[in-house]
Short mmCIF file of C-alpha atoms and ligand atoms in Angstrom, two decimals:
data_model
loop_
_atom_site.label_atom_id
_atom_site.label_comp_id
_atom_site.label_asym_id
_atom_site.label_seq_id
_atom_site.Cartn_x
_atom_site.Cartn_y
_atom_site.Cartn_z
CA MET G 735 66.44 -15.63 44.37
CA GLN G 736 66.25 -11.84 43.78
CA ASN G 737 67.69 -12.38 40.25
CA LYS G 738 65.11 -15.05 39.48
CA LEU G 739 62.30 -12.68 40.59
CA ASN G 740 63.72 -9.85 38.56
CA GLU G 741 63.89 -12.12 35.51
CA ILE G 742 60.21 -13.18 35.95
CA ARG G 743 59.20 -9.52 36.34
CA GLU G 744 61.17 -8.23 33.37
CA LYS G 745 60.00 -11.05 31.08
CA ALA G 746 56.34 -10.52 32.11
CA ILE G 747 56.53 -6.70 31.68
CA ALA G 748 58.01 -7.15 28.25
CA GLN G 749 55.33 -9.61 27.17
CA ILE G 750 52.55 -7.35 28.57
CA SER G 751 53.82 -4.40 26.71
CA ALA G 752 54.05 -6.41 23.43
CA ALA G 753 50.46 -7.80 23.87
CA THR G 754 48.08 -6.38 21.20
CA ASN G 755 44.88 -7.88 22.44
CA LEU G 756 42.91 -9.08 25.54
CA ASP G 757 43.63 -12.78 24.86
CA ALA G 758 47.40 -12.12 24.89
CA LEU G 759 47.14 -10.15 28.14
CA ASN G 760 45.24 -12.99 29.84
CA GLU G 761 47.79 -15.45 28.60
CA VAL G 762 50.55 -13.57 30.39
CA ARG G 763 48.48 -13.13 33.51
CA ASN G 764 48.02 -16.90 33.67
CA THR G 765 51.61 -17.82 32.94
CA VAL G 766 52.84 -15.56 35.79
CA LEU G 767 50.11 -15.01 38.36
CA GLY G 768 47.84 -18.04 37.61
CA LYS G 769 47.48 -21.12 39.89
CA LYS G 770 50.63 -22.74 38.31
CA GLY G 771 52.16 -19.38 37.34
CA GLU G 772 55.83 -18.66 37.79
CA LEU G 773 55.43 -16.16 40.66
CA THR G 774 52.76 -18.26 42.30
CA LEU G 775 55.29 -21.15 42.40
CA VAL G 776 57.91 -18.94 44.01
CA LEU G 777 55.40 -18.05 46.75
CA ARG G 778 54.57 -21.60 47.38
CA GLY G 779 58.31 -22.32 47.76
CA MET G 780 58.62 -19.86 50.57
CA LYS G 781 58.48 -22.71 53.08
CA ASP G 782 61.97 -23.79 51.88
CA VAL G 783 63.36 -20.32 52.52
CA ALA G 784 65.19 -19.83 55.74
CA PRO G 785 62.86 -18.13 58.28
CA GLU G 786 65.06 -15.03 58.66
CA ASP G 787 65.14 -14.42 54.93
CA ARG G 788 61.28 -14.90 54.50
CA PRO G 789 60.30 -11.15 55.09
CA LYS G 790 62.79 -9.98 52.57
CA VAL G 791 61.92 -12.60 49.88
CA GLY G 792 58.20 -11.95 50.61
CA GLN G 793 58.74 -8.23 49.93
CA TRP G 794 60.58 -8.95 46.59
CA VAL G 795 57.76 -11.21 45.47
CA ASN G 796 55.12 -8.65 46.44
CA GLU G 797 57.00 -5.89 44.58
CA ALA G 798 57.28 -8.03 41.52
CA ARG G 799 53.62 -8.90 41.59
CA ASP G 800 52.53 -5.20 42.11
CA ALA G 801 54.76 -4.16 39.18
CA ILE G 802 53.29 -6.84 36.93
CA GLU G 803 49.67 -6.06 37.95
CA THR G 804 50.19 -2.32 37.44
CA THR G 805 51.55 -2.92 33.97
CA LEU G 806 48.73 -5.34 33.16
CA GLU G 807 46.20 -2.70 34.31
CA SER G 808 47.74 0.14 32.21
CA GLN G 809 48.19 -2.02 29.12
CA LEU G 810 44.50 -3.16 29.41
CA LYS G 811 43.41 0.53 29.54
CA LYS G 812 45.62 1.31 26.54
CA LEU G 813 44.18 -1.62 24.54
CA GLU G 814 40.58 -0.46 25.42
CA LYS G 815 41.34 3.01 24.38
CA GLU G 816 42.71 1.89 21.05
CA ALA G 817 39.75 -0.41 20.37
CA LEU G 818 37.29 2.47 21.09
CA LYS G 819 39.23 4.77 18.83
CA LEU G 820 39.15 2.24 16.00
CA ARG G 821 35.35 1.85 16.56
CA TYR G 822 34.87 5.63 16.35
CA GLU G 823 36.89 5.78 13.22
CA SER G 824 34.77 3.12 11.57
CA GLU G 825 31.52 4.55 12.62
CA LYS G 826 32.39 8.03 11.69
CA ILE G 827 29.48 9.93 10.03
CA ASP G 828 29.97 12.63 7.51
CA VAL G 829 27.24 15.11 8.51
CA THR G 830 27.95 17.19 5.47
CA MET G 831 27.07 14.40 2.96
CA PRO G 832 23.85 15.28 1.00
CA GLU G 833 20.81 13.38 2.25
CA GLU G 834 19.34 10.38 0.37
CA VAL G 835 16.27 11.69 -1.43
CA LEU G 836 13.24 9.46 -0.70
CA THR G 837 10.52 9.83 -3.37
CA GLN G 838 7.02 9.28 -2.07
CA GLY G 839 4.44 7.47 -4.22
CA SER G 840 0.88 8.58 -4.52
CA LEU G 841 -2.54 7.02 -5.44
CA HIS G 842 -3.34 6.74 -9.12
CA PRO G 843 -6.08 9.14 -10.32
CA ILE G 844 -8.51 6.29 -10.94
CA THR G 845 -7.98 5.03 -7.39
CA LEU G 846 -8.60 8.63 -6.07
CA VAL G 847 -11.85 8.90 -8.06
CA LYS G 848 -13.00 5.50 -6.84
CA ASN G 849 -12.15 6.33 -3.17
CA GLU G 850 -14.06 9.66 -3.57
CA LEU G 851 -17.04 7.95 -5.07
CA VAL G 852 -17.03 5.30 -2.36
CA ASP G 853 -16.89 8.13 0.24
CA ILE G 854 -19.76 10.10 -1.30
CA PHE G 855 -22.11 7.06 -1.77
CA GLY G 856 -20.92 5.65 1.58
CA SER G 857 -22.07 8.77 3.27
CA MET G 858 -25.54 8.21 1.59
CA GLY G 859 -25.81 4.78 3.10
CA PHE G 860 -24.56 2.61 0.26
CA PHE G 861 -22.59 -0.53 1.02
CA VAL G 862 -19.81 -1.76 -1.33
CA TYR G 863 -19.99 -5.13 -3.28
CA GLU G 864 -16.94 -6.10 -5.31
CA GLY G 865 -17.76 -8.76 -7.85
CA THR G 866 -15.34 -10.86 -9.92
CA GLU G 867 -13.75 -9.81 -13.21
CA ILE G 868 -14.62 -13.21 -14.76
CA GLU G 869 -18.37 -13.59 -14.99
CA THR G 870 -20.82 -15.99 -16.53
CA ASP G 871 -22.74 -15.00 -19.57
CA TYR G 872 -25.82 -15.34 -17.42
CA TYR G 873 -24.88 -12.71 -14.82
CA ASN G 874 -23.34 -10.31 -17.30
CA PHE G 875 -26.15 -10.50 -19.87
CA THR G 876 -29.05 -12.93 -19.57
CA ALA G 877 -30.07 -12.00 -15.98
CA LEU G 878 -29.92 -8.35 -17.04
CA ASN G 879 -32.62 -8.89 -19.55
CA THR G 880 -30.18 -9.31 -22.35
CA PRO G 881 -30.74 -12.96 -23.52
CA ASP G 882 -28.79 -14.69 -26.24
CA ASP G 883 -29.20 -12.99 -29.65
CA HIS G 884 -30.49 -9.83 -27.96
CA PRO G 885 -29.37 -6.96 -30.26
CA ALA G 886 -28.17 -5.08 -27.09
CA ARG G 887 -25.35 -7.50 -26.82
CA ASP G 888 -23.75 -5.72 -29.77
CA MET G 889 -23.54 -2.55 -27.65
CA GLN G 890 -20.59 -4.18 -25.89
CA ASP G 891 -17.95 -6.11 -27.81
CA THR G 892 -17.16 -8.91 -25.40
CA PHE G 893 -14.03 -10.97 -24.61
CA TYR G 894 -15.44 -14.49 -24.22
CA LEU G 895 -13.15 -16.99 -22.39
CA THR G 896 -15.49 -19.96 -23.14
CA PRO G 897 -19.01 -19.88 -24.46
CA GLU G 898 -20.13 -19.72 -20.74
CA PHE G 899 -17.47 -17.55 -19.18
CA LEU G 900 -16.42 -13.99 -20.14
CA LEU G 901 -14.54 -10.96 -18.86
CA ARG G 902 -17.36 -8.83 -17.38
CA THR G 903 -18.29 -5.92 -19.72
CA GLN G 904 -20.21 -4.09 -17.00
CA THR G 905 -20.25 -3.89 -13.23
CA SER G 906 -24.09 -4.22 -13.73
CA ALA G 907 -23.43 -7.98 -13.29
CA GLY G 908 -22.92 -7.25 -9.57
CA GLN G 909 -26.56 -6.09 -9.23
CA VAL G 910 -27.82 -9.56 -9.89
CA HIS G 911 -25.40 -11.22 -7.41
CA VAL G 912 -26.49 -8.77 -4.66
CA MET G 913 -30.27 -9.12 -5.36
CA GLU G 914 -29.96 -12.88 -5.30
CA SER G 915 -28.26 -12.89 -1.93
CA LYS G 916 -29.95 -10.00 -0.07
CA LYS G 917 -33.62 -9.03 0.43
CA PRO G 918 -34.68 -5.38 -0.09
CA PRO G 919 -34.22 -2.69 1.07
CA ILE G 920 -30.85 -2.66 -0.95
CA LYS G 921 -28.44 0.21 -1.45
CA VAL G 922 -25.27 -0.98 -3.01
CA ILE G 923 -22.45 0.29 -5.15
CA SER G 924 -20.07 -2.02 -7.02
CA PRO G 925 -16.79 -0.61 -8.29
CA GLY G 926 -14.35 -2.57 -10.52
CA LYS G 927 -12.59 -3.27 -13.78
CA VAL G 928 -14.55 -4.12 -16.89
CA PHE G 929 -13.32 -5.24 -20.34
CA ARG G 930 -14.50 -4.62 -23.87
CA SER G 931 -12.88 -4.97 -27.19
CA ASP G 932 -12.66 -1.15 -27.79
CA ASP G 933 -9.57 0.96 -28.36
CA ASP G 934 -9.39 4.67 -29.23
CA ALA G 935 -8.81 8.11 -27.62
CA THR G 936 -11.81 7.79 -25.30
CA HIS G 937 -12.09 3.94 -25.03
CA SER G 938 -9.65 1.38 -23.61
CA PRO G 939 -10.07 -2.53 -23.62
CA MET G 940 -9.89 -2.42 -19.78
CA PHE G 941 -11.52 0.39 -17.81
CA SER G 942 -13.30 1.02 -14.55
CA GLN G 943 -16.93 1.36 -13.65
CA MET G 944 -19.04 1.79 -10.63
CA GLU G 945 -22.52 0.40 -10.53
CA GLY G 946 -25.16 1.65 -8.18
CA LEU G 947 -28.49 0.00 -7.16
CA VAL G 948 -31.35 0.93 -4.87
CA VAL G 949 -34.27 -1.33 -4.38
CA ASP G 950 -36.96 -0.46 -1.86
CA LYS G 951 -40.72 0.25 -1.64
CA GLY G 952 -41.90 3.30 -3.76
CA ILE G 953 -38.63 3.98 -5.53
CA SER G 954 -39.05 6.13 -8.70
CA LEU G 955 -37.06 8.11 -11.28
CA CYS G 956 -37.48 11.19 -8.91
CA ASP G 957 -35.29 9.44 -6.27
CA LEU G 958 -32.71 8.75 -8.89
CA LYS G 959 -32.72 12.42 -10.08
CA GLY G 960 -32.46 13.75 -6.51
CA MET G 961 -29.63 11.50 -5.53
CA LEU G 962 -27.65 12.23 -8.78
CA ASP G 963 -28.05 16.00 -8.23
CA GLU G 964 -26.38 15.58 -4.84
CA PHE G 965 -23.78 13.29 -6.26
CA VAL G 966 -22.54 15.53 -9.16
CA LYS G 967 -22.31 18.56 -6.85
CA LYS G 968 -19.99 16.64 -4.50
CA ILE G 969 -17.78 14.95 -7.19
CA PHE G 970 -17.31 18.09 -9.31
CA GLY G 971 -17.12 20.33 -6.19
CA SER G 972 -19.78 22.96 -7.03
CA ASP G 973 -23.28 23.64 -5.87
CA ASN G 974 -24.15 25.29 -9.15
CA ILE G 975 -23.94 22.11 -11.25
CA LYS G 976 -27.33 21.06 -12.74
CA THR G 977 -28.24 17.60 -14.06
CA ARG G 978 -30.50 16.70 -16.94
CA LEU G 979 -31.85 13.33 -17.94
CA ARG G 980 -32.07 12.32 -21.70
CA PRO G 981 -34.10 9.28 -22.85
CA SER G 982 -31.86 6.35 -23.67
CA TYR G 983 -31.95 2.51 -23.88
CA PHE G 984 -30.52 -0.16 -21.66
CA PRO G 985 -32.15 -3.60 -21.55
CA PHE G 986 -32.05 -3.77 -17.70
CA THR G 987 -33.80 -0.43 -17.04
CA GLU G 988 -37.13 0.95 -18.12
CA PRO G 989 -37.20 3.90 -18.57
CA SER G 990 -33.46 4.34 -19.20
CA VAL G 991 -31.69 7.70 -19.23
CA GLU G 992 -28.34 9.32 -20.04
CA VAL G 993 -27.32 11.83 -17.35
CA ASP G 994 -25.70 15.05 -18.41
CA VAL G 995 -24.26 17.67 -16.03
CA SER G 996 -24.07 21.36 -16.91
CA CYS G 997 -20.59 22.15 -17.97
CA PHE G 998 -18.51 23.06 -14.98
CA GLN G 999 -15.85 24.79 -16.94
CA CYS G 1000 -17.99 27.40 -18.93
CA GLY G 1001 -21.04 27.17 -16.62
CA GLY G 1002 -23.24 26.17 -19.58
CA CYS G 1003 -22.33 28.86 -22.09
CA GLY G 1004 -20.41 26.43 -24.34
CA CYS G 1005 -16.72 25.65 -24.46
CA LYS G 1006 -14.16 23.09 -25.77
CA LEU G 1007 -14.84 20.61 -22.87
CA CYS G 1008 -18.59 20.50 -23.51
CA LYS G 1009 -18.17 20.70 -27.33
CA GLY G 1010 -20.11 23.97 -27.31
CA THR G 1011 -23.32 22.23 -25.91
CA GLY G 1012 -23.07 23.53 -22.38
CA TRP G 1013 -23.69 19.85 -21.13
CA ILE G 1014 -21.47 16.88 -20.44
CA GLU G 1015 -22.59 13.25 -20.44
CA VAL G 1016 -21.47 11.53 -17.28
CA LEU G 1017 -23.42 8.28 -16.77
CA GLY G 1018 -26.24 5.89 -17.70
CA ALA G 1019 -29.10 5.06 -15.39
CA GLY G 1020 -32.79 4.14 -15.13
CA VAL G 1021 -35.57 2.50 -13.26
CA VAL G 1022 -34.71 -1.26 -12.86
CA ASN G 1023 -36.59 -3.32 -15.37
CA ASN G 1024 -39.25 -5.46 -13.69
CA LYS G 1025 -37.86 -8.47 -15.54
CA VAL G 1026 -34.54 -8.14 -13.77
CA LEU G 1027 -36.12 -7.79 -10.30
CA GLU G 1028 -38.49 -10.78 -10.91
CA GLY G 1029 -35.48 -12.92 -12.18
CA CYS G 1030 -33.89 -12.36 -8.81
CA GLY G 1031 -37.11 -13.27 -6.89
CA ILE G 1032 -38.13 -9.70 -5.92
CA ASP G 1033 -41.89 -9.00 -5.79
CA THR G 1034 -42.36 -6.05 -8.23
CA ASN G 1035 -45.91 -5.43 -6.69
CA GLU G 1036 -44.00 -4.42 -3.53
CA TYR G 1037 -40.63 -3.16 -4.66
CA SER G 1038 -39.04 -1.06 -7.42
CA GLY G 1039 -35.57 0.27 -7.90
CA PHE G 1040 -33.17 2.49 -9.80
CA ALA G 1041 -29.73 1.76 -11.11
CA PHE G 1042 -26.79 3.71 -12.54
CA GLY G 1043 -23.45 2.96 -14.05
CA ILE G 1044 -20.56 5.46 -13.84
CA GLY G 1045 -17.36 5.23 -15.96
CA LEU G 1046 -14.46 6.17 -13.60
CA GLU G 1047 -12.02 7.08 -16.36
CA ARG G 1048 -14.68 9.47 -17.74
CA ILE G 1049 -15.09 11.16 -14.32
CA ALA G 1050 -11.20 11.26 -13.86
CA MET G 1051 -10.79 12.78 -17.49
CA LEU G 1052 -13.38 15.38 -16.72
CA LYS G 1053 -12.10 16.23 -13.31
CA TYR G 1054 -8.42 16.42 -14.28
CA GLY G 1055 -8.90 17.82 -17.87
CA ILE G 1056 -7.39 14.79 -19.57
CA ASN G 1057 -8.32 14.35 -23.23
CA ASN G 1058 -6.78 10.89 -23.94
CA ILE G 1059 -7.81 7.93 -21.80
CA LYS G 1060 -4.43 6.33 -22.54
CA MET G 1061 -2.78 8.86 -20.21
CA LEU G 1062 -4.46 7.11 -17.35
CA PHE G 1063 -2.90 3.76 -18.31
CA GLU G 1064 0.61 4.60 -19.52
CA SER G 1065 2.16 5.34 -16.08
CA ASP G 1066 4.01 8.37 -17.43
CA MET G 1067 5.41 10.08 -14.29
CA ARG G 1068 5.16 13.50 -16.01
CA VAL G 1069 1.47 13.08 -16.16
CA LEU G 1070 0.88 11.26 -12.88
CA LYS G 1071 2.97 13.79 -10.87
CA GLN G 1072 0.38 16.46 -11.90
CA LEU G 1073 -2.61 14.30 -11.01
CA HIS G 1074 -2.11 13.30 -7.40
CA GLU G 1075 -3.98 15.04 -4.58
N1 DAH H 1122 -23.92 -1.01 -17.67
C1 DAH H 1122 -24.03 0.08 -18.54
C2 DAH H 1122 -22.83 0.19 -19.48
O1 DAH H 1122 -21.83 -0.35 -19.16
C3 DAH H 1122 -24.08 1.36 -17.68
C4 DAH H 1122 -25.39 1.42 -17.03
C5 DAH H 1122 -26.35 2.13 -17.65
C6 DAH H 1122 -25.66 0.84 -15.73
C7 DAH H 1122 -27.69 2.21 -17.02
C8 DAH H 1122 -26.82 0.94 -15.17
C9 DAH H 1122 -27.88 1.67 -15.78
O2 DAH H 1122 -27.11 0.39 -13.99
O3 DAH H 1122 -29.10 1.75 -15.19
O4 DAH H 1122 -22.90 0.75 -20.39
#
């Protein structure tokens, strides 16, 4: 009996020591100590042992079981330690490695100018209307007092999609949509892309504008002038900037004006930026033509309005000292890196 127990014990200990994973360990535990395990069967067979021999045999069985369990326990600890070591090895971090450089993007100068304009006019109580880039001939021209064959249509070389639809040439088209859908008082700005068949150092076939419109009782050119004075001081960041209005022509305004600002680089003495004149042209504006108001169902005995159209690229070129509009469209990182806030 003692030999048999020794044999079970030696074999189990050898198998446990050779086990390289938890499954193998469990397997040994079952074959020796499980319900039908070799040692369990010996214990069950105790009834056949002579009563005087039972304490002795019982002691041998217990010793064998203790030895096996102790070996199982220490092998389990050893395997766990090895597994942990492997995990640490595989998750090792080299803290001396150089960090991955994350480059951060920034807003495009045109977006910055647009956001700034929206902020300035927003603070004056204007709401934002964004129209569509594809417009009808009616909203882009006819409703703005520029009917078919009107010579002013030649001021803007238009991309027609069909005889009725076109790529809007001006955000002024938004004025009409707003006046058709909302009763005065109206105070709206409408930023967006516009398209014209134009291409040189200061013109691009796609560019950005922001239209402004105010319609209320008793609105006059003085209100326009006062608001513009405030606006240019904010956008060019100086209280010393002056505005002047020059007579001009737009079919949808009467009278119409071009708005100049005193050169913020030379203070009006004359420099390269203002081409020696001391003044820089920044936008077109005027008092809304009664025909436009009436076409939108607004009673001109009661209401009047002013409108203005700002070229965002022009403002960006002036603000950032850019002399070629293409720089704003070429996505050249060397240029853009200098222009973010
Ligand atoms: N729509 C004009 C253009 O694209 C700009 C403009 C001029 C808009 C005068 C206006 C305005 O509202 O009153 O050239």
